[in-house]
Amino acid sequence: MNDARLPLARRGFLAATGAGALALTAACAPGATTPDAKRPADGAPKPGGRLRAAFAGGGAAETLDPHAANLFVDAARAKALFDKLADFGDDLAAVPRLAERWEPDESLGTWRVTLREAAFHDGRPVTAEDVLHSYRRIADPKAAFRAKASLEPVDLDASRAIDARTVEFRLKRPYAEFPNVLAAFGAYIVPEDTTSFERPVGSGPFRFVSFTPGSSLVVRRNDTYWDGAPHLDTLEFVIAAEESARVNALLGGQAEYAHELNPATARTHEGRGRIDVVRLPGSAMQGFVMKTDRPPFDDPRVRRAFLLIADRRELVDGALSGAGTVGNDLFGKGCQYYPADLPQRTQDLDRARALLKEAGAEGLKVTLDTAPAATGFVEAAGIFKEQAAKAGVTVDIKVGDKDTYWKDILNAGTFASYRSGAMPIESHISQRLLTGSTTNATKWQHKDFDDLYQQAQSTRDTDRRTALYARMQRRLHDEGGFLIWGFADWIVATAPKVRGVSAKAPANTLDWARFDRVWLA
């Protein structure tokens, strides 16, 4: 039995929350790609060549420790050098990688993971002891690794190696979505005797050659990679902090791949033949948070009124230059467990005014916290201010410091701009919407909702578990504190000769920055 399938409603990296340092993409909304993203493959992949990928960087303090990844470039470099037991597919459902399969016991409290035959770059096999060492390193109380929160349900002291290729994970409680732990952002497997990452040894598709922090990482093809050798001979990650520098490197022939373009830049160059633009539709959740534990948003009628004030199409067109899809006040559009049957909420100013009157909130004034911390934040705030005025609500915009914004708005204020990071819907609920969640920006705290989540995690049957997720999300849609107005496209660009870049994968999923599948025509 391959129970890698058991928790998945369908087959399909982190994941940072909106309060994290890494503003990663989050949703899985389907959509049409641009003509540039549909370039012909020119036949079979062509082996050989060197590709230079330009990313924003982290300066001289950069590290190749995959457990310490915080930025997009960290994640892309870690993916080139290392492997996880699982990763997230396009719909944010876990798919096997170093794990060949996984199987729970009847209680969902113990999971047995079988490793595939894979080797580190020095020829040693990847073993169960390497897995346990890696997870215990991540979970070290003295460390501050991002994947630590994802590993919280696992009792690593009680977990053990059954044999060289089998790990038995004991959990602290039933957890039907345990494969999400295996796929968690930064949960990479390193050799058990690793003490330094100056010349890292992983099991990934590329082998280390050289590294200059804040400048460049050079890696070469791993001919014995378990998932097939990459097409490229050499891959170089080059640092270009500003978007203009990344685009100019592409235009000037100093790079063949540029990560993270804004919509205006993409429109300027799209279809002109010098670079190809690849849009990953509906990738970054955009919205506002309403703090449900304090006035005026402790009244669900006020929250519903604000949900009805929003003209989502106007917000997408104005704040994202049209480069996105309309949201419906729920996270993870298009992802596993998303209730696509819910009707799309639209603007209804008459009903909004009636709800505000019913709540005794006519003439309401609120402060909207925002900052240039993510694309479209300040612009969306201005648009919503105008929309709210039509319902008799005065919105005062407070623009904060982009460097401290996420920390500032997690607990302070009442109403704020928000952008999510990539994660499954289950992780979004557990990390942001339970009473004990550490990044609960909306302050949604309801014991009966917590109980539904725990019931879902104790439910082995996929259809029954899906129904429980639907109940939770319908409640959030009716009375939650997230006003999710859109999902922004994620945009990268390549030289015209580059092939194999996925036009479907949200950032930090398996096929994002998948340079082992890229080739040069």
C-alpha positions as MATLAB code, in Angstrom:
seq = 'MNDARLPLARRGFLAATGAGALALTAACAPGATTPDAKRPADGAPKPGGRLRAAFAGGGAAETLDPHAANLFVDAARAKALFDKLADFGDDLAAVPRLAERWEPDESLGTWRVTLREAAFHDGRPVTAEDVLHSYRRIADPKAAFRAKASLEPVDLDASRAIDARTVEFRLKRPYAEFPNVLAAFGAYIVPEDTTSFERPVGSGPFRFVSFTPGSSLVVRRNDTYWDGAPHLDTLEFVIAAEESARVNALLGGQAEYAHELNPATARTHEGRGRIDVVRLPGSAMQGFVMKTDRPPFDDPRVRRAFLLIADRRELVDGALSGAGTVGNDLFGKGCQYYPADLPQRTQDLDRARALLKEAGAEGLKVTLDTAPAATGFVEAAGIFKEQAAKAGVTVDIKVGDKDTYWKDILNAGTFASYRSGAMPIESHISQRLLTGSTTNATKWQHKDFDDLYQQAQSTRDTDRRTALYARMQRRLHDEGGFLIWGFADWIVATAPKVRGVSAKAPANTLDWARFDRVWLA';
ca = [
       0.000    0.000    0.000;
       1.411    3.386   -0.970;
      -0.097    5.641    1.651;
       1.581    8.633    0.117;
      -1.870    8.875   -1.460;
      -3.899    8.552    1.718;
      -4.132   12.197    2.819;
      -4.494   13.593   -0.677;
      -7.824   14.458   -2.218;
      -5.940   14.776   -5.517;
      -2.333   14.886   -6.670;
      -1.181   17.822   -7.526;
       7.844   25.531   -0.801;
       7.131   28.382    2.802;
       6.378   28.545    3.730;
       6.395   31.838    5.344;
       3.385   33.446    6.814;
       2.521   37.042    6.120;
       4.330   37.825    9.357;
       7.558   36.218    8.176;
      10.635   37.680    6.581;
       9.946   35.794    3.376;
       7.004   37.074    1.342;
       6.405   33.914   -0.658;
       3.586   33.004   -2.963;
       0.697   31.148   -1.599;
      -2.164   30.070   -3.755;
      -2.821   27.610   -6.514;
      -5.426   29.405   -8.569;
      -5.500   28.131  -12.136;
      -5.368   30.547  -15.010;
      -4.155   31.150  -18.520;
      -0.482   31.663  -19.162;
       0.937   34.263  -21.468;
       2.042   33.378  -25.006;
       5.664   33.792  -23.895;
       5.151   31.079  -21.278;
       3.942   28.723  -24.013;
       7.092   28.752  -26.179;
       7.640   25.467  -28.014;
      10.036   23.006  -26.458;
      12.072   22.681  -29.689;
      12.027   18.916  -29.422;
      13.797   16.853  -26.808;
      15.732   18.596  -24.030;
      19.256   19.492  -25.082;
      22.010   18.561  -22.623;
      24.852   20.868  -21.654;
      25.469   24.546  -21.144;
      25.605   27.037  -18.276;
      22.607   28.928  -16.951;
      22.931   32.045  -14.771;
      19.914   32.760  -12.569;
      19.591   36.265  -11.088;
      17.927   36.585   -7.679;
      17.720   39.223   -4.983;
      20.158   38.290   -2.206;
      20.847   38.577    1.481;
      24.294   40.159    1.527;
      27.583   38.968    2.958;
      25.881   37.014    5.759;
      24.361   34.508    3.314;
      24.726   30.826    4.168;
      24.236   27.537    2.342;
      22.739   25.932    5.444;
      19.405   24.721    3.983;
      17.723   24.789    7.389;
      18.480   28.520    7.701;
      16.821   29.488    4.407;
      14.874   32.754    4.581;
      14.891   34.220    1.082;
      13.855   33.035   -2.356;
      17.487   32.656   -3.371;
      18.150   30.559   -0.241;
      15.265   28.281   -1.168;
      16.364   27.934   -4.796;
      19.972   27.188   -3.833;
      18.857   24.648   -1.216;
      16.681   22.911   -3.822;
      19.672   22.618   -6.151;
      21.934   21.042   -3.510;
      19.597   19.128   -1.182;
      16.370   17.115   -1.070;
      13.391   16.884    1.269;
      11.383   13.763    2.016;
       8.441   15.330    0.168;
       7.585   18.582   -1.556;
       4.423   20.437   -2.496;
       2.788   19.892   -5.875;
       1.091   22.653   -7.826;
      -2.012   22.315   -5.628;
       0.038   22.371   -2.385;
      -0.580   18.669   -1.748;
       2.500   16.735   -0.597;
       4.197   14.505   -3.190;
       7.015   12.035   -2.430;
      10.663   12.942   -3.015;
      13.330   11.183   -0.894;
      10.429    9.371    0.725;
       9.289    6.595   -1.568;
       6.081    6.157    0.403;
       4.483    6.790    3.801;
       1.884    4.895    5.779;
       0.066    5.732    9.035;
      -1.230    3.378   11.663;
      -4.958    3.275   12.370;
      -4.736    6.065   14.947;
      -2.833    8.450   12.624;
      -0.418    8.879   15.548;
       2.459    6.872   14.083;
       3.700    7.156   10.510;
       6.217    4.859    8.830;
       8.260    6.437    6.020;
      10.205    4.323    3.514;
      13.123    6.058    1.820;
      13.945    5.578   -1.821;
      17.461    4.527   -2.822;
      19.353    7.795   -3.070;
      22.907    8.926   -2.376;
      24.671   12.027   -1.134;
      27.211   13.710   -3.380;
      30.053   11.860   -1.640;
      28.490    8.495   -2.538;
      27.049    7.583    0.868;
      23.420    6.401    0.864;
      20.714    8.577    2.383;
      19.603    6.719    5.517;
      16.986    6.879    8.236;
      19.643    8.153   10.660;
      20.360   11.088    8.334;
      16.651   11.929    8.376;
      16.385   11.820   12.162;
      19.595   13.843   12.565;
      18.293   16.506   10.162;
      14.913   16.823   11.879;
      16.444   16.899   15.357;
      18.847   19.614   14.229;
      15.934   21.682   12.905;
      13.974   21.169   16.138;
      16.882   22.112   18.422;
      15.456   24.574   20.993;
      18.629   26.671   20.662;
      18.156   27.053   16.902;
      15.800   29.353   15.013;
      15.106   27.342   11.880;
      11.890   28.068    9.996;
      10.823   24.422    9.694;
      10.809   24.027   13.495;
       7.136   25.033   13.746;
       6.171   22.433   11.155;
       7.947   19.709   13.126;
       6.114   20.566   16.367;
       3.614   17.647   16.106;
       6.458   15.101   15.928;
       7.914   13.448   19.032;
      11.470   13.173   17.752;
      12.725   11.558   20.957;
      10.332    8.658   20.454;
      10.804    8.433   16.681;
      13.315    5.850   15.485;
      15.070    4.190   12.569;
      13.565    0.753   11.915;
      16.300   -0.016    9.403;
      18.532    1.931    7.006;
      15.615    2.956    4.778;
      12.673    3.063    7.211;
      11.818    5.777    9.733;
       9.029    5.451   12.274;
       7.728    8.856   13.315;
       5.799    9.002   16.585;
       3.484   11.996   16.813;
       2.210   13.882   19.840;
      -1.364   13.590   18.551;
      -3.195   12.222   15.498;
      -2.234   14.169   12.393;
      -3.786   13.170    9.085;
      -1.765   15.781    7.204;
       1.609   14.562    8.476;
       3.047   14.503    4.904;
       2.960   18.312    5.063;
       5.710   18.040    7.700;
       7.883   16.108    5.269;
       7.366   18.802    2.628;
       7.811   21.782    4.970;
       9.871   24.748    3.840;
      13.484   24.190    4.856;
      13.048   20.556    6.018;
      16.032   19.333    3.997;
      17.971   16.157    4.696;
      21.707   16.501    5.392;
      24.286   13.810    6.294;
      24.231   12.978    9.993;
      27.897   13.986   10.484;
      27.484   17.443    8.908;
      29.201   20.147   10.948;
      29.736   22.844    8.294;
      28.085   24.100    5.127;
      31.126   25.846    3.651;
      31.338   23.045    1.061;
      27.906   21.447    1.436;
      27.210   17.805    0.654;
      23.595   17.085   -0.200;
      21.642   14.614   -2.289;
      20.240   17.168   -4.735;
      20.533   17.437   -8.523;
      23.634   19.666   -8.430;
      26.998   19.398   -6.658;
      28.779   22.296   -4.968;
      31.622   24.053   -6.834;
      32.110   27.502   -5.256;
      30.299   30.118   -3.188;
      30.854   33.827   -2.568;
      28.230   35.127   -0.100;
      26.269   38.046   -1.513;
      27.607   37.379   -5.003;
      27.492   33.914   -6.540;
      26.989   30.180   -6.061;
      28.246   27.821   -8.772;
      27.058   24.194   -8.902;
      27.503   21.428  -11.464;
      25.372   18.539  -12.642;
      25.015   15.505  -10.368;
      25.180   12.676  -12.913;
      23.970   10.095  -10.370;
      20.937   12.036   -9.124;
      18.133    9.658   -8.140;
      15.548   11.608  -10.169;
      17.689   11.784  -13.302;
      20.692   13.973  -14.062;
      19.978   17.643  -14.873;
      20.222   18.822  -18.463;
      22.537   21.718  -17.614;
      26.267   21.219  -17.098;
      26.532   24.193  -14.739;
      24.155   26.433  -12.850;
      25.167   29.759  -11.297;
      23.051   31.803   -8.903;
      24.019   35.457   -9.251;
      22.864   38.196   -6.910;
      21.153   41.313   -8.267;
      19.371   43.075   -5.442;
      17.215   45.422   -7.500;
      14.641   44.298  -10.033;
      16.139   46.645  -12.634;
      19.542   44.981  -12.191;
      18.043   41.535  -12.746;
      16.229   42.628  -15.901;
      19.304   44.447  -17.238;
      21.422   41.350  -16.623;
      18.926   39.386  -18.702;
      18.795   41.981  -21.479;
      22.596   42.350  -21.504;
      23.337   38.634  -21.674;
      24.786   38.367  -18.151;
      21.925   36.109  -17.010;
      19.446   33.726  -18.605;
      16.829   33.759  -15.794;
      15.545   36.680  -13.703;
      13.423   36.048  -10.627;
      10.594   38.271   -9.397;
       9.429   40.966  -11.813;
       6.655   43.425  -11.079;
       3.649   43.649  -13.433;
       4.670   46.971  -14.960;
       8.099   45.635  -15.912;
       6.556   42.513  -17.370;
       4.185   44.549  -19.543;
       7.074   46.679  -20.803;
       9.037   43.713  -22.125;
       6.371   41.125  -22.866;
       6.023   40.067  -26.492;
       8.978   42.100  -27.769;
      11.225   39.125  -28.409;
      14.178   40.030  -26.189;
      13.009   38.148  -23.093;
      10.258   35.673  -22.334;
       7.875   36.433  -19.465;
       6.498   33.499  -17.464;
       3.461   34.200  -15.301;
       2.431   31.827  -12.556;
      -1.263   32.725  -12.258;
      -2.879   33.433   -8.918;
       0.209   32.806   -6.828;
       0.280   35.387   -4.021;
      -2.707   35.890   -1.743;
      -3.510   39.586   -1.225;
      -5.959   41.001    1.267;
      -6.678   42.767    4.529;
      -6.948   41.446    8.083;
      -9.654   42.532   10.493;
      -8.885   41.901   14.170;
     -11.906   39.959   15.378;
     -11.127   40.426   19.094;
     -11.494   44.225   19.234;
     -13.879   46.960   18.096;
     -15.196   47.504   15.542;
     -14.417   44.073   14.071;
     -15.494   42.089   17.126;
     -18.981   42.524   15.657;
     -19.446   40.012   12.799;
     -21.892   42.397   11.121;
     -19.115   44.945   10.675;
     -16.822   42.274    9.256;
     -19.487   41.175    6.779;
     -20.073   44.800    5.808;
     -16.381   45.239    4.965;
     -16.408   42.042    2.912;
     -19.297   43.523    0.912;
     -17.607   46.924    0.495;
     -14.714   45.473   -1.489;
     -14.821   45.609   -5.273;
     -12.318   42.841   -5.845;
     -11.920   43.346   -9.584;
     -11.123   47.032   -9.073;
      -8.529   46.076   -6.445;
      -6.868   43.506   -8.712;
      -6.850   45.858  -11.690;
      -5.667   48.872   -9.717;
      -3.272   47.443   -7.143;
      -1.864   44.606   -9.273;
      -2.190   46.199  -12.709;
      -4.583   43.386  -13.580;
      -1.903   40.730  -13.026;
      -3.977   38.450  -10.834;
      -7.307   36.781  -10.171;
     -10.190   37.807   -7.920;
     -10.326   36.309   -4.421;
     -13.313   35.113   -2.424;
     -12.185   35.772    1.184;
     -10.645   32.318    1.554;
      -7.020   31.257    1.404;
      -5.626   28.810   -1.151;
      -7.820   29.240   -4.216;
      -7.391   26.147   -6.377;
      -5.510   24.196   -3.705;
      -6.373   20.839   -2.200;
      -9.465   21.169    0.077;
     -10.501   24.589   -1.314;
     -14.346   24.822   -1.439;
     -14.696   25.941   -5.043;
     -18.487   25.576   -4.881;
     -18.924   28.661   -2.684;
     -20.522   31.552   -4.605;
     -18.207   34.429   -5.470;
     -18.743   37.366   -3.125;
     -19.308   40.676   -4.928;
     -19.639   44.285   -3.874;
     -23.018   45.172   -2.333;
     -22.873   48.665   -0.853;
     -26.561   48.769    0.086;
     -26.269   45.597    2.146;
     -22.985   46.844    3.662;
     -24.641   50.085    4.786;
     -27.568   48.138    6.248;
     -25.249   45.863    8.241;
     -23.312   48.843    9.592;
     -26.552   50.528   10.636;
     -27.723   47.328   12.302;
     -24.427   47.172   14.214;
     -24.720   50.810   15.300;
     -21.629   51.637   13.240;
     -22.955   54.313   10.880;
     -20.300   56.917   10.168;
     -17.577   54.421   11.184;
     -13.946   55.569   11.097;
     -11.092   53.034   10.981;
      -7.328   53.160   10.545;
      -5.853   50.939    7.837;
      -2.231   50.004    8.508;
      -0.136   49.401    5.406;
       3.443   49.762    4.132;
       5.427   49.203    0.921;
       6.179   45.728    2.273;
       4.692   43.894   -0.716;
       3.537   44.699   -4.237;
       0.204   46.510   -4.271;
      -0.147   47.122   -0.528;
      -0.259   50.920   -0.547;
      -2.193   51.051   -3.817;
      -4.834   48.624   -2.531;
      -5.220   50.644    0.651;
      -5.979   53.781   -1.380;
      -8.503   51.972   -3.562;
     -10.311   50.429   -0.594;
     -10.445   53.858    1.107;
     -12.426   55.159   -1.867;
     -14.690   52.095   -1.932;
     -15.416   52.375    1.789;
     -16.358   56.030    1.465;
     -19.257   54.972   -0.779;
     -20.629   52.980    2.151;
     -20.202   55.873    4.584;
     -17.002   54.520    6.152;
     -13.960   56.776    6.634;
     -10.651   54.951    6.242;
      -7.502   56.687    7.467;
      -4.387   55.138    5.887;
      -1.314   54.779    8.093;
       1.840   53.917    6.115;
       4.405   52.162    8.306;
       7.988   50.958    8.047;
       8.257   48.099    5.544;
      11.107   46.518    7.532;
       9.096   46.160   10.748;
       5.611   46.002    9.241;
       4.870   42.301    9.756;
       5.897   42.364   13.394;
       4.043   45.628   13.998;
       0.680   44.467   12.628;
       0.615   40.967   14.071;
      -0.844   42.197   17.367;
      -1.332   45.954   16.996;
      -4.059   47.885   15.220;
      -7.430   46.688   13.981;
      -7.254   46.648   10.162;
      -4.180   46.017    7.997;
      -2.841   45.015    4.579;
      -1.814   41.384    4.358;
      -0.046   39.001    2.011;
       0.366   35.292    2.545;
       3.127   32.761    2.080;
       2.889   29.388    0.361;
       1.429   26.595    2.429;
      -1.354   23.999    2.295;
      -4.790   25.059    3.508;
      -4.363   22.809    6.560;
      -1.159   24.662    7.496;
      -2.868   28.026    7.000;
      -5.578   26.951    9.443;
      -3.223   25.456   12.023;
      -0.725   28.324   11.988;
      -3.143   31.264   11.698;
      -6.642   30.358   12.791;
      -6.494   28.231   15.943;
      -6.611   29.635   19.460;
      -2.966   28.789   20.043;
      -1.672   29.769   16.593;
       1.429   31.943   16.836;
       0.696   34.024   13.719;
      -3.029   34.539   14.239;
      -3.245   38.038   12.755;
      -7.064   38.134   12.715;
      -7.262   36.905   16.343;
      -9.803   34.272   15.300;
     -10.114   32.183   18.471;
     -13.012   29.758   18.779;
     -12.887   26.460   20.653;
     -15.500   24.806   18.457;
     -13.430   25.726   15.391;
     -10.319   24.287   17.081;
     -12.289   21.115   17.772;
     -13.270   20.791   14.111;
      -9.621   21.042   13.107;
      -8.622   18.362   15.603;
     -11.456   16.166   14.365;
     -10.188   16.547   10.819;
      -6.689   15.501   11.866;
      -8.097   12.382   13.528;
     -10.103   11.419   10.433;
      -8.478    8.858    8.182;
     -11.099    8.914    5.423;
     -10.211   11.585    2.855;
     -13.793   12.415    1.860;
     -14.903   12.876    5.471;
     -11.838   15.002    6.198;
     -12.520   17.124    3.108;
     -16.069   17.724    4.361;
     -14.708   18.928    7.716;
     -12.360   21.364    5.977;
     -15.334   22.606    3.966;
     -17.301   23.273    7.171;
     -14.395   25.267    8.629;
     -13.943   27.315    5.481;
     -17.617   28.080    5.037;
     -17.629   29.502    8.528;
     -14.559   31.574    7.763;
     -16.196   32.802    4.568;
     -19.252   33.922    6.529;
     -17.670   35.481    9.601;
     -13.869   35.301    9.463;
     -11.399   38.173    9.654;
      -9.638   37.766    6.297;
     -10.796   40.012    3.450;
      -8.998   38.261    0.592;
      -9.551   40.339   -2.511;
      -7.109   38.763   -4.941;
      -4.315   36.415   -5.906;
      -1.392   38.031   -7.675;
       0.485   36.463  -10.557;
       4.093   35.582   -9.810;
       6.363   36.685  -12.645;
       9.801   35.494  -13.778;
      11.614   36.109  -17.043;
      14.081   34.153  -19.123;
      16.249   34.509  -22.190;
      14.422   33.222  -25.299;
      16.704   30.170  -25.492;
      15.662   28.873  -22.045;
      13.239   25.950  -21.959;
      11.579   23.908  -19.224;
      10.531   26.673  -16.806;
       7.163   25.684  -15.327;
       4.291   28.033  -16.058;
       2.057   26.419  -13.429;
       4.038   26.060  -10.216;
       3.572   28.658   -7.461;
       6.801   29.739   -5.787;
       8.155   27.271   -3.240;
       6.383   24.307   -4.759;
       8.252   21.398   -6.286;
       8.476   22.719   -9.838;
       9.315   26.336   -8.942;
      13.032   27.106   -9.550;
      13.360   23.526  -10.785;
      16.639   24.098  -12.606;
      17.332   20.394  -12.988;
      14.485   20.349  -15.546;
      15.643   23.451  -17.458;
      17.713   23.379  -20.647;
      19.110   25.760  -23.246;
      17.806   25.455  -26.811;
];
